[in-house]
Short mmCIF file of C-alpha atoms in Angstrom, two decimals:
data_model
loop_
_atom_site.label_atom_id
_atom_site.label_comp_id
_atom_site.label_asym_id
_atom_site.label_seq_id
_atom_site.Cartn_x
_atom_site.Cartn_y
_atom_site.Cartn_z
CA MET A 337 0.18 -0.47 -0.40
CA ASN A 338 1.75 3.12 -1.17
CA LYS A 339 1.64 6.17 1.59
CA LEU A 340 -0.29 9.88 0.29
CA GLU A 341 0.86 12.20 0.45
CA VAL A 342 -0.99 15.86 1.64
CA LEU A 343 0.25 18.30 -1.07
CA ALA A 344 -0.62 21.54 0.67
CA PRO A 345 -0.08 25.05 -0.81
CA ALA A 346 1.90 27.87 0.44
CA GLY A 347 1.80 31.45 -0.65
CA ASP A 348 3.51 33.40 1.60
CA GLU A 349 4.84 32.73 4.92
CA GLU A 350 1.85 33.08 6.89
CA ARG A 351 0.34 30.89 4.28
CA PHE A 352 3.48 28.68 4.46
CA THR A 353 3.23 28.33 8.42
CA ALA A 354 -0.37 27.03 8.62
CA ALA A 355 0.05 24.32 5.22
CA VAL A 356 2.97 22.59 7.26
CA ASP A 357 1.26 23.06 11.96
CA TYR A 358 -2.19 21.74 10.25
CA GLY A 359 -0.85 18.31 8.63
CA ALA A 360 0.35 18.69 4.64
CA ASP A 361 3.50 16.45 4.01
CA ALA A 362 5.06 18.45 1.44
CA VAL A 363 4.52 22.25 0.53
CA TYR A 364 4.37 23.24 -2.79
CA LEU A 365 5.55 27.34 -3.50
CA GLY A 366 6.46 29.47 -5.95
CA ARG A 367 9.79 32.69 -6.41
CA LYS A 368 9.37 36.03 -7.33
CA GLN A 369 10.22 34.36 -11.49
CA PHE A 370 8.38 30.79 -13.66
CA GLY A 371 5.77 30.30 -11.67
CA MET A 372 2.30 30.07 -12.43
CA ARG A 373 1.05 32.44 -9.60
CA SER A 374 2.02 36.46 -9.50
CA SER A 375 -0.93 37.09 -7.51
CA PRO A 376 0.86 35.85 -4.17
CA MET A 377 3.48 37.84 -2.31
CA ASN A 378 5.86 33.90 -3.56
CA PHE A 379 9.46 33.63 -1.65
CA ASP A 380 12.43 35.48 -1.49
CA PHE A 381 15.83 33.71 -1.23
CA GLU A 382 15.90 34.24 2.47
CA GLN A 383 12.28 33.37 3.08
CA LEU A 384 12.59 30.54 0.96
CA CYS A 385 15.84 28.70 3.16
CA ARG A 386 14.32 30.09 6.19
CA ALA A 387 10.98 28.34 4.62
CA VAL A 388 12.82 24.63 3.37
CA GLU A 389 15.35 25.03 7.01
CA THR A 390 11.56 25.32 9.07
CA ALA A 391 9.66 22.30 7.29
CA HIS A 392 12.63 19.56 6.88
CA ALA A 393 12.61 20.43 10.54
CA ARG A 394 9.00 18.22 11.19
CA ASN A 395 10.25 15.94 8.23
CA VAL A 396 7.95 18.22 5.99
CA LYS A 397 8.84 18.57 1.86
CA VAL A 398 9.04 21.50 -0.09
CA TYR A 399 8.67 21.19 -3.39
CA LEU A 400 9.36 24.95 -6.23
CA THR A 401 7.36 26.09 -9.18
CA CYS A 402 9.33 26.36 -12.06
CA ASN A 403 6.72 25.79 -14.31
CA THR A 404 5.91 29.42 -17.10
CA LEU A 405 6.06 28.35 -20.44
CA PRO A 406 9.19 30.94 -20.66
CA ARG A 407 10.57 33.32 -23.28
CA ASN A 408 13.97 34.28 -24.67
CA ASN A 409 14.83 36.58 -22.45
CA GLU A 410 13.56 34.82 -19.46
CA ILE A 411 15.98 31.97 -19.88
CA PRO A 412 19.21 33.72 -19.10
CA PHE A 413 17.87 33.72 -15.75
CA PHE A 414 16.98 30.35 -15.11
CA GLU A 415 20.87 29.11 -14.15
CA ARG A 416 20.69 31.29 -10.74
CA PHE A 417 17.09 30.54 -9.77
CA VAL A 418 18.37 27.10 -10.18
CA LYS A 419 21.19 27.36 -8.13
CA GLU A 420 19.33 28.97 -5.71
CA ALA A 421 16.81 26.50 -5.39
CA VAL A 422 19.98 24.20 -5.05
CA GLU A 423 20.88 25.92 -1.83
CA ALA A 424 18.03 26.21 0.22
CA LYS A 425 17.38 22.70 -0.11
CA VAL A 426 14.59 22.02 -1.97
CA ASP A 427 13.34 18.85 -2.62
CA ALA A 428 11.89 19.12 -6.47
CA LEU A 429 11.79 21.92 -8.49
CA ILE A 430 8.15 21.72 -10.32
CA VAL A 431 8.74 22.47 -14.54
CA ALA A 432 6.17 22.46 -17.67
CA ASP A 433 9.01 23.03 -20.37
CA ILE A 434 10.54 21.06 -21.60
CA GLY A 435 13.64 23.04 -22.28
CA LEU A 436 13.91 24.30 -18.92
CA LEU A 437 13.73 20.38 -18.05
CA MET A 438 17.21 20.25 -20.01
CA LEU A 439 18.55 22.73 -18.54
CA ILE A 440 17.58 21.96 -15.00
CA LYS A 441 19.25 18.65 -15.66
CA LYS A 442 22.46 20.48 -16.39
CA TYR A 443 22.41 22.63 -13.59
CA ALA A 444 21.68 20.68 -10.85
CA PRO A 445 21.82 16.52 -11.71
CA ASP A 446 20.91 15.80 -8.33
CA MET A 447 17.63 17.43 -8.04
CA GLU A 448 14.45 15.83 -7.88
CA ILE A 449 12.54 16.62 -10.64
CA HIS A 450 8.08 16.85 -11.09
CA ILE A 451 6.47 17.75 -14.52
CA SER A 452 3.95 19.82 -13.86
CA THR A 453 -0.11 19.36 -15.30
CA GLN A 454 0.21 22.95 -17.27
CA THR A 455 2.75 19.72 -19.79
CA GLY A 456 -0.77 18.22 -20.24
CA ILE A 457 0.01 14.60 -19.22
CA VAL A 458 -3.30 12.48 -20.14
CA ASN A 459 -1.07 8.97 -21.35
CA TYR A 460 0.74 6.53 -19.91
CA VAL A 461 3.62 6.89 -22.75
CA THR A 462 3.91 10.47 -22.05
CA ALA A 463 4.82 9.68 -18.50
CA ARG A 464 7.01 7.14 -19.61
CA GLU A 465 8.82 9.35 -21.86
CA LEU A 466 9.03 11.75 -19.59
CA TYR A 467 10.11 9.56 -16.65
CA ASN A 468 12.88 7.92 -18.79
CA MET A 469 14.46 11.98 -19.06
CA GLY A 470 14.62 11.69 -15.75
CA ALA A 471 10.80 13.02 -13.91
CA LYS A 472 10.72 12.15 -10.60
CA ARG A 473 6.61 12.49 -10.75
CA VAL A 474 4.34 13.60 -13.09
CA VAL A 475 1.67 16.04 -12.41
CA LEU A 476 -1.49 14.67 -14.41
CA ALA A 477 -4.12 17.08 -15.97
CA ARG A 478 -7.67 18.07 -13.93
CA GLU A 479 -9.49 16.05 -16.85
CA LEU A 480 -7.97 12.57 -16.09
CA SER A 481 -10.42 9.46 -15.09
CA LEU A 482 -9.40 7.80 -12.26
CA ASP A 483 -9.58 4.47 -14.28
CA GLU A 484 -7.19 6.50 -16.76
CA ILE A 485 -5.18 6.92 -14.17
CA ALA A 486 -5.11 3.07 -12.52
CA GLU A 487 -4.09 2.43 -16.44
CA ILE A 488 -0.75 5.26 -16.30
CA ARG A 489 0.42 3.67 -13.37
CA ALA A 490 -0.03 0.12 -14.36
CA LYS A 491 2.08 0.63 -17.39
CA THR A 492 5.18 2.88 -15.96
CA SER A 493 7.71 2.05 -13.24
CA PRO A 494 6.38 1.97 -9.94
CA ASP A 495 9.30 4.23 -9.43
CA LEU A 496 7.30 7.00 -10.83
CA ASP A 497 5.20 9.30 -8.88
CA ILE A 498 1.12 10.29 -10.28
CA GLU A 499 0.37 12.78 -8.25
CA THR A 500 -3.23 14.80 -9.11
CA PHE A 501 -5.28 17.96 -7.46
CA VAL A 502 -7.90 16.60 -6.22
CA HIS A 503 -9.49 20.27 -4.58
CA GLY A 504 -9.53 23.66 -5.10
CA ALA A 505 -10.58 25.38 -8.07
CA MET A 506 -10.78 24.21 -12.00
CA CYS A 507 -9.72 25.81 -15.12
CA VAL A 508 -12.65 25.99 -18.18
CA SER A 509 -9.16 25.10 -20.43
CA PHE A 510 -7.73 22.41 -20.87
CA SER A 511 -5.49 22.67 -17.54
CA GLY A 512 -4.82 25.73 -17.57
CA ARG A 513 -3.39 26.56 -21.13
CA CYS A 514 -5.87 29.29 -22.00
CA LEU A 515 -5.16 32.47 -24.01
CA LEU A 516 -8.33 34.02 -22.92
CA SER A 517 -6.99 35.88 -20.15
CA GLN A 518 -4.57 36.93 -22.39
CA TYR A 519 -6.38 38.51 -25.42
CA LEU A 520 -8.97 40.27 -22.68
CA VAL A 521 -6.65 42.27 -21.52
CA ASN A 522 -3.53 41.25 -22.03
CA ARG A 523 -2.84 38.35 -18.79
CA ASP A 524 -0.96 35.79 -19.65
CA ALA A 525 -2.59 32.94 -17.47
CA ASN A 526 0.38 31.21 -18.85
CA ARG A 527 2.75 33.41 -17.05
CA GLY A 528 1.19 32.86 -13.62
CA GLU A 529 -1.05 36.84 -14.29
CA CYS A 530 -4.48 35.05 -15.62
CA ALA A 531 -7.59 36.82 -14.43
CA GLN A 532 -10.57 34.85 -14.48
CA PRO A 533 -12.62 35.92 -17.32
CA CYS A 534 -13.70 32.53 -17.34
CA ARG A 535 -15.13 33.61 -13.65
CA TRP A 536 -16.81 36.76 -15.79
CA GLY A 537 -20.24 37.22 -16.54
CA TYR A 538 -21.29 37.07 -20.72
CA HIS A 539 -24.15 37.90 -22.94
CA LEU A 540 -24.48 35.93 -26.87
CA VAL A 541 -26.01 38.72 -29.09
CA GLU A 542 -26.05 37.79 -32.98
CA GLU A 543 -24.50 40.59 -34.96
CA LYS A 544 -26.67 41.04 -37.68
CA ARG A 545 -29.63 40.73 -34.93
CA PRO A 546 -28.68 43.82 -32.36
CA ASN A 547 -32.03 43.89 -30.83
CA GLU A 548 -32.47 39.55 -30.64
CA PHE A 549 -31.61 38.17 -27.02
CA PHE A 550 -30.84 34.60 -27.65
CA PRO A 551 -32.40 32.43 -24.43
CA VAL A 552 -28.53 31.42 -23.58
CA PHE A 553 -28.97 33.54 -20.10
CA GLU A 554 -30.03 32.42 -16.99
CA ASP A 555 -31.33 35.45 -15.73
CA GLU A 556 -30.72 39.57 -16.84
CA LYS A 557 -27.34 39.57 -15.77
CA GLY A 558 -25.90 37.29 -18.23
CA THR A 559 -24.17 34.00 -17.96
CA TYR A 560 -21.84 32.28 -15.93
CA ILE A 561 -20.68 29.75 -18.68
CA LEU A 562 -17.40 29.41 -18.21
CA ASN A 563 -17.46 29.13 -14.68
CA SER A 564 -16.21 26.30 -13.32
CA LYS A 565 -17.51 24.52 -9.58
CA ASP A 566 -14.62 23.94 -7.22
CA MET A 567 -12.72 19.89 -7.63
CA CYS A 568 -13.73 18.74 -4.49
CA MET A 569 -12.65 14.33 -3.98
CA ILE A 570 -12.04 14.08 -0.19
CA GLU A 571 -14.64 11.81 0.34
CA HIS A 572 -12.98 9.37 -2.13
CA ILE A 573 -9.27 8.64 -0.61
CA ASP A 574 -9.64 4.96 -1.19
CA LYS A 575 -10.28 5.57 -4.60
CA LEU A 576 -7.77 7.67 -5.63
CA ALA A 577 -5.04 5.66 -3.25
CA GLU A 578 -6.35 2.56 -5.55
CA ALA A 579 -6.10 3.84 -8.50
CA GLY A 580 -2.16 4.28 -7.63
CA VAL A 581 -2.12 7.68 -6.84
CA THR A 582 1.32 9.19 -4.55
CA SER A 583 0.63 12.83 -3.65
CA LEU A 584 -3.40 14.39 -3.15
CA LYS A 585 -2.71 18.20 -4.38
CA ILE A 586 -4.82 21.18 -2.83
CA GLU A 587 -5.02 24.49 -4.97
CA GLY A 588 -4.88 27.56 -3.76
CA ARG A 589 -1.35 29.20 -3.79
CA ALA A 590 -3.79 32.71 -3.65
CA LYS A 591 -6.14 31.46 -1.08
CA SER A 592 -5.81 32.49 2.23
CA ALA A 593 -4.25 30.70 5.27
CA TYR A 594 -7.03 30.90 6.34
CA TYR A 595 -8.04 27.82 3.81
CA VAL A 596 -4.72 26.59 3.67
CA THR A 597 -5.19 25.59 8.40
CA VAL A 598 -8.84 24.04 7.31
CA VAL A 599 -8.73 22.22 4.11
CA THR A 600 -4.89 20.58 4.38
CA ASN A 601 -6.22 19.61 7.98
CA ALA A 602 -9.41 18.13 6.67
CA TYR A 603 -7.28 16.05 3.85
CA LYS A 604 -4.70 15.75 6.00
CA MET A 605 -7.75 13.91 8.94
CA ALA A 606 -9.16 11.74 5.61
CA VAL A 607 -5.97 10.01 4.88
CA ASP A 608 -5.01 9.02 8.56
CA HIS A 609 -9.33 8.01 8.82
CA TYR A 610 -8.23 6.04 5.88
CA TYR A 611 -5.55 4.05 6.86
CA LYS A 612 -7.49 3.32 9.40
CA ASP A 613 -9.49 1.17 7.84
CA PRO A 614 -8.65 0.70 4.12
CA TYR A 615 -11.37 -1.80 2.66
CA ASN A 616 -14.34 0.19 4.68
CA PHE A 617 -13.25 3.59 3.97
CA VAL A 618 -16.60 6.33 4.74
CA LEU A 619 -15.42 9.81 5.66
CA PRO A 620 -17.17 11.11 9.15
CA ASP A 621 -19.22 14.17 8.24
CA TRP A 622 -17.50 16.68 11.06
CA ILE A 623 -14.41 16.83 8.06
CA ARG A 624 -16.83 16.60 5.11
CA ASP A 625 -17.78 19.58 6.15
CA GLU A 626 -14.97 20.83 7.05
CA VAL A 627 -14.59 21.51 3.64
CA TYR A 628 -17.84 23.81 3.65
CA LYS A 629 -16.08 25.75 6.29
CA VAL A 630 -14.07 28.17 4.33
CA SER A 631 -14.60 30.11 0.90
CA HIS A 632 -16.05 27.71 -1.68
CA ARG A 633 -17.69 27.68 -4.98
CA LYS A 634 -19.70 24.52 -4.67
CA TYR A 635 -18.34 21.30 -5.35
CA CYS A 636 -18.03 18.66 -8.15
CA ASN A 637 -16.07 15.80 -8.62
CA GLY A 638 -13.86 17.57 -11.80
CA PHE A 639 -13.35 13.51 -14.18
CA PHE A 640 -12.33 11.38 -11.84
CA PHE A 641 -15.74 9.54 -13.08
CA GLY A 642 -15.44 10.41 -16.04
CA THR A 643 -16.90 13.73 -17.47
CA PRO A 644 -19.06 15.93 -15.31
CA GLU A 645 -21.98 16.43 -16.57
CA GLU A 646 -22.64 19.75 -13.71
CA SER A 647 -18.79 20.81 -13.04
CA GLN A 648 -20.30 24.35 -14.52
CA TYR A 649 -21.92 26.74 -12.12
CA TYR A 650 -24.56 29.02 -14.30
CA GLU A 651 -25.19 31.70 -11.28
CA ASN A 652 -22.86 33.37 -10.13
CA SER A 653 -18.86 33.57 -10.25
CA GLY A 654 -18.93 34.39 -6.18
CA TYR A 655 -17.40 32.50 -3.50
CA ILE A 656 -19.67 30.66 -0.90
CA ARG A 657 -18.78 31.97 2.79
CA ASN A 658 -20.18 30.17 5.34
CA TYR A 659 -17.62 31.02 8.50
CA ASP A 660 -15.34 33.99 9.56
CA VAL A 661 -11.91 33.70 11.33
CA VAL A 662 -12.20 35.71 14.86
CA ALA A 663 -9.13 34.82 16.34
CA VAL A 664 -6.59 32.69 16.88
CA VAL A 665 -5.32 31.21 20.11
CA GLU A 666 -1.15 31.95 21.09
CA SER A 667 -1.27 30.09 24.87
CA CYS A 668 -2.73 28.29 27.51
CA GLU A 669 -2.37 28.86 31.23
CA ASN A 670 -3.81 28.02 34.11
CA GLY A 671 -7.56 28.50 32.53
CA THR A 672 -6.57 31.18 30.55
CA VAL A 673 -6.66 30.34 27.20
CA TYR A 674 -4.80 34.36 25.31
CA CYS A 675 -5.78 34.78 22.26
CA THR A 676 -5.44 37.91 18.94
CA GLN A 677 -7.80 38.80 17.91
CA ARG A 678 -8.71 38.68 13.83
CA ASN A 679 -12.09 39.86 12.63
CA ARG A 680 -14.83 41.43 15.45
CA PHE A 681 -16.70 39.40 17.79
CA PHE A 682 -18.42 39.54 20.84
CA ALA A 683 -18.94 38.04 25.05
CA GLY A 684 -21.57 35.04 24.62
CA ASP A 685 -20.44 34.01 20.92
CA THR A 686 -21.01 30.64 19.57
CA VAL A 687 -17.37 29.42 18.29
CA GLU A 688 -15.67 26.48 17.35
CA LEU A 689 -11.92 26.28 17.84
CA LEU A 690 -10.14 24.37 15.11
CA ALA A 691 -6.69 22.32 16.04
CA PRO A 692 -4.62 20.12 14.13
CA SER A 693 -5.76 16.90 13.17
CA GLN A 694 -8.38 17.19 15.68
CA LYS A 695 -12.03 17.79 15.41
CA PRO A 696 -13.42 20.80 16.40
CA VAL A 697 -14.54 22.11 19.77
CA GLU A 698 -17.92 24.62 19.76
CA LEU A 699 -17.59 26.87 22.66
CA VAL A 700 -19.95 29.91 24.15
CA LEU A 701 -17.26 32.48 25.14
CA GLU A 702 -19.55 34.02 27.93
CA LYS A 703 -16.58 36.24 29.46
CA LEU A 704 -13.90 38.20 27.34
CA TYR A 705 -11.09 39.58 28.97
CA ASP A 706 -8.54 42.15 27.85
CA GLU A 707 -4.63 42.47 28.01
CA GLU A 708 -5.08 43.65 32.07
CA GLY A 709 -7.50 41.14 32.99
CA ASN A 710 -10.75 44.08 32.47
CA GLU A 711 -14.43 41.75 31.51
CA ILE A 712 -14.76 43.49 28.03
CA ASP A 713 -18.15 42.94 26.06
CA THR A 714 -16.67 43.02 22.33
CA ALA A 715 -13.31 42.53 20.96
CA ASN A 716 -13.68 45.06 18.01
CA HIS A 717 -9.97 46.45 17.37
CA ALA A 718 -7.77 45.02 14.67
CA MET A 719 -4.71 41.91 16.61
CA MET A 720 -6.08 42.83 19.98
CA LYS A 721 -4.98 40.64 22.76
CA PHE A 722 -7.88 39.11 24.78
CA SER A 723 -8.41 36.02 26.87
CA PHE A 724 -11.39 34.12 28.50
CA LYS A 725 -11.28 30.47 30.50
CA SER A 726 -11.53 27.15 29.88
CA ASN A 727 -10.71 24.18 31.48
CA LEU A 728 -9.89 22.86 27.76
CA VAL A 729 -5.97 22.99 26.48
CA PHE A 730 -5.19 24.36 22.58
CA PRO A 731 -2.22 24.90 21.22
CA LYS A 732 -0.47 27.34 19.48
CA GLY A 733 -2.22 28.43 15.96
CA THR A 734 -5.30 26.97 16.98
CA VAL A 735 -7.86 28.73 14.50
CA ILE A 736 -10.75 30.44 16.11
CA ARG A 737 -14.42 30.54 13.74
CA LYS A 738 -17.46 31.87 13.88
CA GLU A 739 -20.55 31.25 12.01
CA THR A 740 -21.75 33.73 9.75
CA THR A 741 -25.65 35.03 10.12
#
């Protein structure tokens, strides 16, 4: 039985810490260049070194993205990028371009290489050849079914890792290869700058009939016909394992630290629960419910069970958001929980406390106290310190959230 890796995203140091604290076996992140996400803060060299050192101290791997399709003028900068990755001791580089693959082998012969989903791997022949070229892992295209993944696993070397996205945003185009953003707003999706025009509302008008509107839109706001739902496979960990998947990849380097915290924790708990009884896997409802407590679009299973018939979301392009983070635990001493505020809330509110690998704990915070120990009615100042009484002990970094009304 292969060991399933939970692979979490990190757009900056805060998100990286969330991923490591909440159970990631590996984290993937990017730098200022060559990464498919330009909107997050990403990591400079010093931050990368700190992240790798922290991760390795906790037996967590770090994979660095260089999966854009670079132009000629970027190639001279790639040697330094690779050599700094070696110096920082990252565990692998994620690459989509065959030319960059060859340069990695030249500049860093011992570096582990993962082939990005941007490469569009959909068959065992391609996976074999990339393995023969030096790849340790292939990140398969999102458009594959479990049966197709199983065939790739059966017809490739057992030393080749298979990684697939299991949670997060899906692209209307094939594995993210899209020119729509570049065409409309001159932001190249293949260089990490996608403006997500697939999430916009559209109307259809035939050019010779300017006053005739065709019934392709859902309401007066237009149609979101390009807008896909989010992927969620947390209830199917057993099927992913049976298909031979090595690594379960969570999308979201541009998402919040809270998103990384909750989703990473949920998938880690789901994997742990799977290993308790692999042949009778039934996910507890409370673990499944965790992925609904982050900002998300409606969920679907992507292409894993064949061509999805209900993978598009036509109502709007917005997210569903039912919970807000109101505080984070700093320490617990002598029956008192010390916290830092994140959003306003009040004494008497019912909240949930989420600690790594634990079922959320619901509490009514009957009384709140400021730093001097004075009772207060509300925690309404950004990043203010406060406390409450509890016989329960929570680790540093425990998230306190409140359901929105």
